[in-house]
């Protein structure tokens, strides 16, 4: 989707460098880009919110600040966050006295989103021709500004803003290099490209394509190329060694929960349809393609420009296919936003010509219709969820549940405070650590535990995790913070990302003090059920898995975790403990 005609390509290395002076074209371009970015910032701020998954990251930040390491629960080395860089970016500012972490995450996400869009727009402006007489309009950016999911996940506490910043910044560096403009040392660009794996593991796809693009653009021979590859891989490789030794796995724990290696094409295509259909997304995609063809018609494009156009387009296809293959997500559109952003990069800002005016006007008309009328069919429901597909408008859902227009703080959610406040009081009066089991009537039964930590289980763990003490083990039955649940087999045909279940009975059987008959005396669970769970967890490979996250981290433990990470990552046992009769 190139936007460059041959007459704008440089005849010599410095021909397309920005020209001095403040021309009408330059004033127009920066005014248009500035207004676009400012408009997106205002619209995203007006939809500010905080998700429970974002609060999971914040509890990890608190644990690091408290000296417990990058964990969700002190004493269990479980990587509950998908984005390593997002966690440590928040940590860089979390020490500021009096600063609420929820607000830090919301504002940082917004700044990253806005910065990423600005870099993407400036990259497209440079691609279109940085000469004094080129006027551009932000056609691709109009799609970003128009679609509600881009505005929703600009905040949310999740890493989407950082993804936008990294994608926009990486492409901006490649465009500058293609245009023979100052872009710093090549190895520094390579380091930036390599960060994709740390922003989110699946973005290694973009890193790979962008890395090839950098090699083509700056090729100086095999020796230099190998040095650039080493520079790109150094930080991800170092962290991968740390992950394997510290957590004992090849991937974040979230990848186990979502079974990211499995193919769920039917769910993935349903997830794609849930994004494309409500907004008529095929309309702007086709129009942007037509605009690219119109700009290319009858023109020649040199190799450098072809590379910087091909990189985001090929990466977009790869990212989209990956998301579809793993079954999408339970949050409407979120996992497809990076792919769409990549696809739009070459046309974020374009030159208007006689051939592009009509499709540009048509794109503007689509934007007006989309802003005024196009929504998902479930957004306005009391519970904004597509039950058939298991996909939710997450922001609308949180607004409805919290009764706040902008739910930010953990205390804004009545559900979280209703859980955490009585539990804090209850735990303060317990003389020893306990596993807490909630009865169907809402009462809490306390069982003494050998784990040394009070243990509770909730589906949503981010909010309660922020409101409860850091030494309380806050587990979830789907496995984000719970190593026992993470290694169970998934239930078929359940919501993507929520298709595992190992409830509080697994925690009770694992750590409850006493015989199963004694633990079953209150009637919460049967002795047979607890026996089955204990038998499952007693298997040597399952016991070793728990030791990998709970045993003191000595050098020997780190090394054992490291060398056995592959097998441990593939470890699964049946979610029905009655079927685990042997330690096969």
Tab-separated table of C-alpha atoms in Angstrom, residues 22 24 58-59 74 121 151 214 276 290 298 324 491:
chain	number	residue	atom	x	y	z
A	22	UNK	CA	8.231	27.255	7.081
A	24	UNK	CA	2.325	26.623	3.637
A	58	UNK	CA	-0.393	-3.108	39.104
A	59	UNK	CA	-0.306	-5.731	41.847
A	74	UNK	CA	4.559	-13.363	47.218
A	121	UNK	CA	1.553	9.975	11.095
A	151	UNK	CA	-10.097	4.847	21.876
A	214	UNK	CA	16.355	-3.110	8.318
A	276	UNK	CA	-15.238	-6.351	10.975
A	290	UNK	CA	-7.731	1.803	-3.674
A	298	UNK	CA	1.879	4.352	-13.639
A	324	UNK	CA	-7.345	-15.924	14.380
A	491	UNK	CA	-12.836	-27.250	28.904
